[in-house]
Amino acid sequence: MAILMKGNEAIAEAAIQAGCRLFCGYPITPSTEIPEYMAKKMKKAGGTYLQAESEVAAIYMVYGAGAAGARVMSGTSSPGFSLMQEGLSYLFAAEIPCVIADVMRGGPGLGGLGPTQADYFQLTKGGGHGDYHPIVLAPATVQEMIDLTKEAFDLADIYRNPVILAVDGILGQMMEPVEFPGTYKAKILPAKTWAADGCEGRPKNNVISYYLSSEAGEADNLRWGKKMAQMQAAEQRFAELSLDDAEYAFVAFGTSSRITETAIDMLRSEGVKVGLFRPISLWPFPVEGLQKRVPQIKGWMSIELSAGQMVQDVRLAVNGRAPVGFYGRQGGMIPEPEEIVAAFKTQILQGGVQR
Amino acid sequence: MTEQGIKQRGMAPQGTDTAEAAKPVTAKPVTTKYVLAGFGGQGVLFVGKVLAQAGMMAKKQVTWIPAYGPEMRGGTANCSVIISDRKIGSPTVGKPSVCLTMNQAAYEKFLHTIVPGGVLYVNSSIVADLPGRDDIRIVKAPVNDLAHDLGSAKVANIVMLGIMQALTPSVSDKELEDALMQLAGKKPELAELNRQALKAGMEFANRL
Amino acid sequence: MKTVFAKTAGLTDRVTHYCPGCTHGIIHRLIGEILEEMEIIGKTVGVAPVGCAGFCENYFACDIIGAAHGRAVAVATGAKRAHPDRVVFTYQGDGDGASIGLAETVSAAARGEKLTSIFVNNAIYGMTGGQMAPTTLLGMKTATSPYGRDESMGYPLDLPKLLAQVRGAAYVASVSVDNPQAVREAKKALKKAFQVQLDGLGYSFVSILSTCPTNWGVTPVEALEWVRTKMKPYFALGELKVPAEEGGGEE
């Protein structure tokens, strides 16, 4: 039976259903319903909600628990996510699975509490030091948040890699009808024989992130590079809407993809053949899926709640074969579908943007 | 006060809000976009939840988004609700077709956002007689007083919900009442009060 | 032939990288012996810091997680909360525990995390080559206080004294290893700290005054003398806080 649930709560409930029994976090708007839900429900589930003294501490609590083999997560919003970047670099290097939800708000600085997607760069490009990427998943509905949260834990374990749920403030705060347990089927996972949880009956394990020689450092980095290539090959996710006959395409994720859907309805009613390419994995960016559409699309347009971040990945994928436009709002403002239609007409139909 | 017969010519606004709103309502899917606003504590978020719950129980598509963050501070609250026969694209409501303002600040903030042909419900118990608009219907109802007559000022929001149900329903009366009982019917005395409030609102609307 | 002394099973056979005259070796041995004597090698998770002891996963026979600089106590908190039946300890230097990780240390103490922190205070940053530490004494010359630490650079922080004020800290001791008797007392304090954790009483913390002949620019013997004459007068010593049943704790 469907129930109405906020996106933030849906993430938390899905995590508990996925077997997460430890949540470490620090409250920050607009993600506070995640720790609040965990505080209410974890105890009953036999788990622990642990309020850290900062997001810095929270990400290292996640690190310690993950290194000891636990299914663990944190949830935060943009400024808190910035504080977690150092830890994410360490989590990648120590190959510790974990799930982090970033319910994005305005920036830079303290910014505002309104919804944005302006963490795209720091989410997808490996915002900490060194060469790395977390897997980044971007749901567009509350139901999809449930399924992707569950899948995120499995992907984290399979690749021993941090997985981030990229959510804007609207999706975090919005209630929609959802059904549990959702459609995701849990995968069979390898045992965590590498975990540091006490060496009784086996050789001791170390979970560390340094190397003593530059040669060893390069070897580690090459190995991680192979792992990232595997993720890029196997984990590109996207959804398409009205693209089969389309001459033009929008690219948008999360809430902006929802607003764009309405803009597409408006343009279609005027006879413009336009569709939506919606990345679900922001990293790996779904290059292959997008490039399959390149031959038929005469103009692309990225719609984001930012100054234009994902548009760079769109341009790389389109690679000069068609014009790529951009429209976005910032600081917590949300575009109206009419604005998107107008920008599309100026930039794409009237040739305002060159390839 | 503009008192056009919205109910008679269909509840969907005839404005320019979206493609589907511009189409005739009888044969096409209906989408109703609500903004519900007032002081914190007046229960506007709850009214939104009841509408969303009812929409869901009526097998329609629904979204509910609260204003959050700095807008919550200083005692104001509002939420956006969409109830639709089809998949909801944009979940945000910049231009509501139905708007509820429980206090003056909300009235001033949202009066000019409503699509032409839309409906604005005003809590006239505390909102002064301010300039309105000719291209929308403005329904003024002293819901604080009506609720007070029922014995609890707290149900002013539910009285208003009853008025909205009578004039611009998105679901059947039963579906709305069932939703209300699901969300606020666990204690018998509260259930009865809420039922009475809903009824009082509908009766008030039918006298308009 | 009768064995009268053997290397503890709590340590691996790896030769340490520590400098001659550094007391990390003694402290490692004490911890190794305690893990062995308390029969907890197989159920212990240690957390390594960043600093000279950052490679201690090579030496301790138990599982080790390597933390980022200053974050050992947060990492240990995560491991312990995930596995409350395990023994979890951090091994940290003064920079790690009292400077960059001060918030983590105090907060874990305030939460009464049931884990043990071993804090090795040698008044200097050893790993990076002898820069000023939060525990560097006034007047002491380091690479970043070349004319001696003066008041403009702040005062050395006596972390155990601070932690003894925190309610969730069940056991706080400050010891040294500059002579055989001190080593025995240090071992007693360390063992008690682990026992406090096993008894679930709260956070336990043992500070150990240590040496750094290399960066202090003195011989190992002079270094021990410097601990006795310079460090011991400044830093509070002894059991600064004991569990309630021994008369400690607050109301």
mmCIF file of N, CA and C in Angstrom, chain A residues 1-4 6 29-30 104-105 113-115 169-170 173-178 241 255 258-259 261-262 265-266 269 334-338, chain B residues 16-20 23 33 49 52-54 56 60-66 68-70 73 86-95 182:
data_model
loop_
_atom_site.group_PDB
_atom_site.id
_atom_site.type_symbol
_atom_site.label_atom_id
_atom_site.label_comp_id
_atom_site.label_asym_id
_atom_site.label_seq_id
_atom_site.Cartn_x
_atom_site.Cartn_y
_atom_site.Cartn_z
ATOM 1 N N MET A 1 0.835 -1.197 0.000
ATOM 2 C CA MET A 1 0.000 0.000 0.000
ATOM 3 C C MET A 1 0.865 1.241 0.000
ATOM 4 N N ALA A 2 0.438 2.204 -0.794
ATOM 5 C CA ALA A 2 1.234 3.433 -0.879
ATOM 6 C C ALA A 2 1.079 4.254 0.396
ATOM 7 N N ILE A 3 2.135 4.897 0.801
ATOM 8 C CA ILE A 3 2.061 5.863 1.898
ATOM 9 C C ILE A 3 2.744 7.143 1.437
ATOM 10 N N LEU A 4 2.352 8.252 2.068
ATOM 11 C CA LEU A 4 3.001 9.525 1.747
ATOM 12 C C LEU A 4 4.237 9.663 2.613
ATOM 13 N N LYS A 6 8.190 11.826 3.087
ATOM 14 C CA LYS A 6 9.187 12.805 2.641
ATOM 15 C C LYS A 6 10.406 12.090 2.071
ATOM 16 N N THR A 29 20.068 21.707 7.789
ATOM 17 C CA THR A 29 18.957 21.913 6.853
ATOM 18 C C THR A 29 19.501 21.895 5.430
ATOM 19 N N PRO A 30 18.829 21.287 4.464
ATOM 20 C CA PRO A 30 17.504 20.646 4.517
ATOM 21 C C PRO A 30 17.564 19.120 4.549
ATOM 22 N N MET A 104 21.211 18.822 -1.310
ATOM 23 C CA MET A 104 21.931 20.052 -1.658
ATOM 24 C C MET A 104 21.140 21.323 -1.394
ATOM 25 N N ARG A 105 21.866 22.336 -0.908
ATOM 26 C CA ARG A 105 21.299 23.663 -0.674
ATOM 27 C C ARG A 105 22.217 24.706 -1.291
ATOM 28 N N LEU A 113 19.253 28.108 2.376
ATOM 29 C CA LEU A 113 18.743 26.778 2.668
ATOM 30 C C LEU A 113 17.952 26.206 1.498
ATOM 31 N N GLY A 114 17.713 27.025 0.488
ATOM 32 C CA GLY A 114 16.897 26.590 -0.642
ATOM 33 C C GLY A 114 17.592 25.521 -1.468
ATOM 34 N N PRO A 115 16.798 24.865 -2.325
ATOM 35 C CA PRO A 115 17.332 23.732 -3.088
ATOM 36 C C PRO A 115 18.286 24.162 -4.201
ATOM 37 N N GLY A 169 17.273 19.968 -2.286
ATOM 38 C CA GLY A 169 16.423 20.236 -1.125
ATOM 39 C C GLY A 169 14.951 19.942 -1.368
ATOM 40 N N ILE A 170 14.490 20.141 -2.588
ATOM 41 C CA ILE A 170 13.071 19.858 -2.877
ATOM 42 C C ILE A 170 12.777 18.381 -2.713
ATOM 43 N N GLN A 173 12.664 17.355 0.866
ATOM 44 C CA GLN A 173 11.539 17.865 1.649
ATOM 45 C C GLN A 173 10.181 17.400 1.120
ATOM 46 N N MET A 174 10.156 16.955 -0.125
ATOM 47 C CA MET A 174 8.877 16.665 -0.779
ATOM 48 C C MET A 174 8.271 15.346 -0.290
ATOM 49 N N MET A 175 6.939 15.338 -0.170
ATOM 50 C CA MET A 175 6.244 14.070 0.079
ATOM 51 C C MET A 175 5.596 13.611 -1.218
ATOM 52 N N GLU A 176 5.765 12.327 -1.493
ATOM 53 C CA GLU A 176 5.058 11.690 -2.608
ATOM 54 C C GLU A 176 4.606 10.316 -2.121
ATOM 55 N N PRO A 177 3.648 9.731 -2.814
ATOM 56 C CA PRO A 177 3.271 8.359 -2.449
ATOM 57 C C PRO A 177 4.432 7.405 -2.761
ATOM 58 N N VAL A 178 4.737 6.538 -1.826
ATOM 59 C CA VAL A 178 5.791 5.550 -2.061
ATOM 60 C C VAL A 178 5.309 4.187 -1.597
ATOM 61 N N LEU A 241 12.978 10.216 -21.918
ATOM 62 C CA LEU A 241 11.570 10.556 -22.070
ATOM 63 C C LEU A 241 11.391 11.216 -23.437
ATOM 64 N N THR A 255 15.233 17.272 -9.369
ATOM 65 C CA THR A 255 14.078 18.177 -9.498
ATOM 66 C C THR A 255 14.082 18.910 -10.827
ATOM 67 N N ARG A 258 12.315 17.084 -13.417
ATOM 68 C CA ARG A 258 10.852 17.107 -13.274
ATOM 69 C C ARG A 258 10.278 18.386 -13.892
ATOM 70 N N ILE A 259 10.942 19.497 -13.600
ATOM 71 C CA ILE A 259 10.455 20.771 -14.156
ATOM 72 C C ILE A 259 10.593 20.740 -15.679
ATOM 73 N N GLU A 261 10.382 18.162 -17.577
ATOM 74 C CA GLU A 261 9.309 17.337 -18.159
ATOM 75 C C GLU A 261 8.093 18.190 -18.490
ATOM 76 N N THR A 262 7.755 19.104 -17.592
ATOM 77 C CA THR A 262 6.621 19.988 -17.844
ATOM 78 C C THR A 262 6.931 20.920 -19.018
ATOM 79 N N ASP A 265 6.358 19.029 -22.181
ATOM 80 C CA ASP A 265 4.929 18.962 -22.523
ATOM 81 C C ASP A 265 4.497 20.226 -23.253
ATOM 82 N N MET A 266 4.945 21.370 -22.741
ATOM 83 C CA MET A 266 4.554 22.647 -23.334
ATOM 84 C C MET A 266 5.117 22.773 -24.747
ATOM 85 N N SER A 269 3.378 20.466 -27.194
ATOM 86 C CA SER A 269 2.041 20.941 -27.598
ATOM 87 C C SER A 269 2.153 22.026 -28.670
ATOM 88 N N ILE A 334 13.953 28.280 -8.118
ATOM 89 C CA ILE A 334 13.534 27.169 -8.975
ATOM 90 C C ILE A 334 12.996 27.754 -10.271
ATOM 91 N N PRO A 335 13.447 27.273 -11.428
ATOM 92 C CA PRO A 335 12.905 27.820 -12.669
ATOM 93 C C PRO A 335 11.457 27.372 -12.890
ATOM 94 N N GLU A 336 10.680 28.237 -13.461
ATOM 95 C CA GLU A 336 9.351 27.848 -13.917
ATOM 96 C C GLU A 336 9.514 27.189 -15.290
ATOM 97 N N PRO A 337 8.642 26.251 -15.628
ATOM 98 C CA PRO A 337 8.748 25.597 -16.946
ATOM 99 C C PRO A 337 8.773 26.622 -18.089
ATOM 100 N N GLU A 338 8.015 27.725 -17.927
ATOM 101 C CA GLU A 338 7.979 28.756 -18.987
ATOM 102 C C GLU A 338 9.364 29.347 -19.240
ATOM 103 N N THR B 16 -3.218 30.558 -18.084
ATOM 104 C CA THR B 16 -2.135 30.174 -18.985
ATOM 105 C C THR B 16 -1.056 29.419 -18.227
ATOM 106 N N ASP B 17 -1.431 28.831 -17.117
ATOM 107 C CA ASP B 17 -0.408 28.235 -16.257
ATOM 108 C C ASP B 17 0.384 27.158 -16.972
ATOM 109 N N THR B 18 -0.269 26.111 -17.393
ATOM 110 C CA THR B 18 0.444 25.035 -18.066
ATOM 111 C C THR B 18 -0.365 24.576 -19.253
ATOM 112 N N ALA B 19 0.247 23.726 -20.031
ATOM 113 C CA ALA B 19 -0.421 23.231 -21.224
ATOM 114 C C ALA B 19 -1.735 22.545 -20.861
ATOM 115 N N GLU B 20 -1.689 21.692 -19.816
ATOM 116 C CA GLU B 20 -2.895 20.935 -19.526
ATOM 117 C C GLU B 20 -3.972 21.839 -18.907
ATOM 118 N N LYS B 23 -6.331 23.397 -21.423
ATOM 119 C CA LYS B 23 -7.274 22.567 -22.167
ATOM 120 C C LYS B 23 -8.609 22.496 -21.432
ATOM 121 N N LYS B 33 -3.163 22.743 -8.672
ATOM 122 C CA LYS B 33 -1.951 23.157 -7.964
ATOM 123 C C LYS B 33 -2.331 24.092 -6.829
ATOM 124 N N LYS B 49 -1.316 18.142 3.752
ATOM 125 C CA LYS B 49 -1.122 16.687 3.892
ATOM 126 C C LYS B 49 -2.433 15.936 3.691
ATOM 127 N N ALA B 52 -3.134 15.850 0.022
ATOM 128 C CA ALA B 52 -2.235 14.909 -0.667
ATOM 129 C C ALA B 52 -2.629 13.469 -0.351
ATOM 130 N N GLN B 53 -2.948 13.225 0.924
ATOM 131 C CA GLN B 53 -3.356 11.880 1.330
ATOM 132 C C GLN B 53 -4.633 11.467 0.593
ATOM 133 N N ALA B 54 -5.594 12.409 0.515
ATOM 134 C CA ALA B 54 -6.855 12.117 -0.163
ATOM 135 C C ALA B 54 -6.605 11.851 -1.645
ATOM 136 N N MET B 56 -3.917 10.731 -2.976
ATOM 137 C CA MET B 56 -3.272 9.413 -3.105
ATOM 138 C C MET B 56 -4.303 8.294 -2.962
ATOM 139 N N LYS B 60 -4.819 9.216 -7.446
ATOM 140 C CA LYS B 60 -4.265 10.264 -8.292
ATOM 141 C C LYS B 60 -2.789 10.439 -7.969
ATOM 142 N N GLN B 61 -2.086 11.165 -8.834
ATOM 143 C CA GLN B 61 -0.689 11.512 -8.568
ATOM 144 C C GLN B 61 -0.673 12.715 -7.625
ATOM 145 N N VAL B 62 0.206 12.685 -6.635
ATOM 146 C CA VAL B 62 0.274 13.823 -5.708
ATOM 147 C C VAL B 62 1.717 14.157 -5.348
ATOM 148 N N THR B 63 1.946 15.436 -5.063
ATOM 149 C CA THR B 63 3.201 15.869 -4.426
ATOM 150 C C THR B 63 2.848 16.885 -3.349
ATOM 151 N N TRP B 64 3.699 16.973 -2.332
ATOM 152 C CA TRP B 64 3.521 17.939 -1.227
ATOM 153 C C TRP B 64 4.905 18.454 -0.884
ATOM 154 N N ILE B 65 5.081 19.745 -0.951
ATOM 155 C CA ILE B 65 6.385 20.326 -0.592
ATOM 156 C C ILE B 65 6.178 21.465 0.397
ATOM 157 N N PRO B 66 6.843 21.395 1.536
ATOM 158 C CA PRO B 66 6.742 22.518 2.479
ATOM 159 C C PRO B 66 7.757 23.588 2.107
ATOM 160 N N TYR B 68 10.645 25.505 3.506
ATOM 161 C CA TYR B 68 11.462 25.114 4.655
ATOM 162 C C TYR B 68 12.561 26.145 4.830
ATOM 163 N N GLY B 69 13.332 25.967 5.893
ATOM 164 C CA GLY B 69 14.469 26.849 6.087
ATOM 165 C C GLY B 69 14.056 28.216 6.592
ATOM 166 N N PRO B 70 14.666 29.290 6.060
ATOM 167 C CA PRO B 70 14.459 30.612 6.650
ATOM 168 C C PRO B 70 12.988 31.013 6.612
ATOM 169 N N ARG B 73 11.211 30.325 9.782
ATOM 170 C CA ARG B 73 11.490 31.170 10.937
ATOM 171 C C ARG B 73 10.554 32.366 10.900
ATOM 172 N N ARG B 86 -2.507 12.799 -14.001
ATOM 173 C CA ARG B 86 -1.384 12.277 -14.788
ATOM 174 C C ARG B 86 -0.076 12.490 -14.036
ATOM 175 N N LYS B 87 0.974 11.909 -14.548
ATOM 176 C CA LYS B 87 2.288 12.007 -13.916
ATOM 177 C C LYS B 87 2.657 13.475 -13.683
ATOM 178 N N ILE B 88 3.165 13.763 -12.506
ATOM 179 C CA ILE B 88 3.505 15.146 -12.178
ATOM 180 C C ILE B 88 4.947 15.417 -12.585
ATOM 181 N N GLY B 89 5.122 16.368 -13.473
ATOM 182 C CA GLY B 89 6.475 16.788 -13.835
ATOM 183 C C GLY B 89 6.997 17.680 -12.736
ATOM 184 N N SER B 90 6.987 18.962 -12.992
ATOM 185 C CA SER B 90 7.467 19.915 -11.994
ATOM 186 C C SER B 90 6.664 19.811 -10.714
ATOM 187 N N PRO B 91 7.302 19.518 -9.583
ATOM 188 C CA PRO B 91 6.572 19.413 -8.328
ATOM 189 C C PRO B 91 6.425 20.755 -7.612
ATOM 190 N N THR B 92 7.029 21.790 -8.143
ATOM 191 C CA THR B 92 6.941 23.090 -7.473
ATOM 192 C C THR B 92 5.746 23.861 -8.032
ATOM 193 N N VAL B 93 5.221 24.736 -7.219
ATOM 194 C CA VAL B 93 4.043 25.510 -7.634
ATOM 195 C C VAL B 93 4.387 26.993 -7.561
ATOM 196 N N GLY B 94 4.695 27.561 -8.698
ATOM 197 C CA GLY B 94 4.935 28.999 -8.744
ATOM 198 C C GLY B 94 3.627 29.760 -8.883
ATOM 199 N N LYS B 95 2.679 29.155 -9.631
ATOM 200 C CA LYS B 95 1.401 29.817 -9.917
ATOM 201 C C LYS B 95 0.260 28.874 -9.565
ATOM 202 N N GLN B 182 -7.659 9.294 8.564
ATOM 203 C CA GLN B 182 -6.377 8.561 8.614
ATOM 204 C C GLN B 182 -5.314 9.372 9.332
#
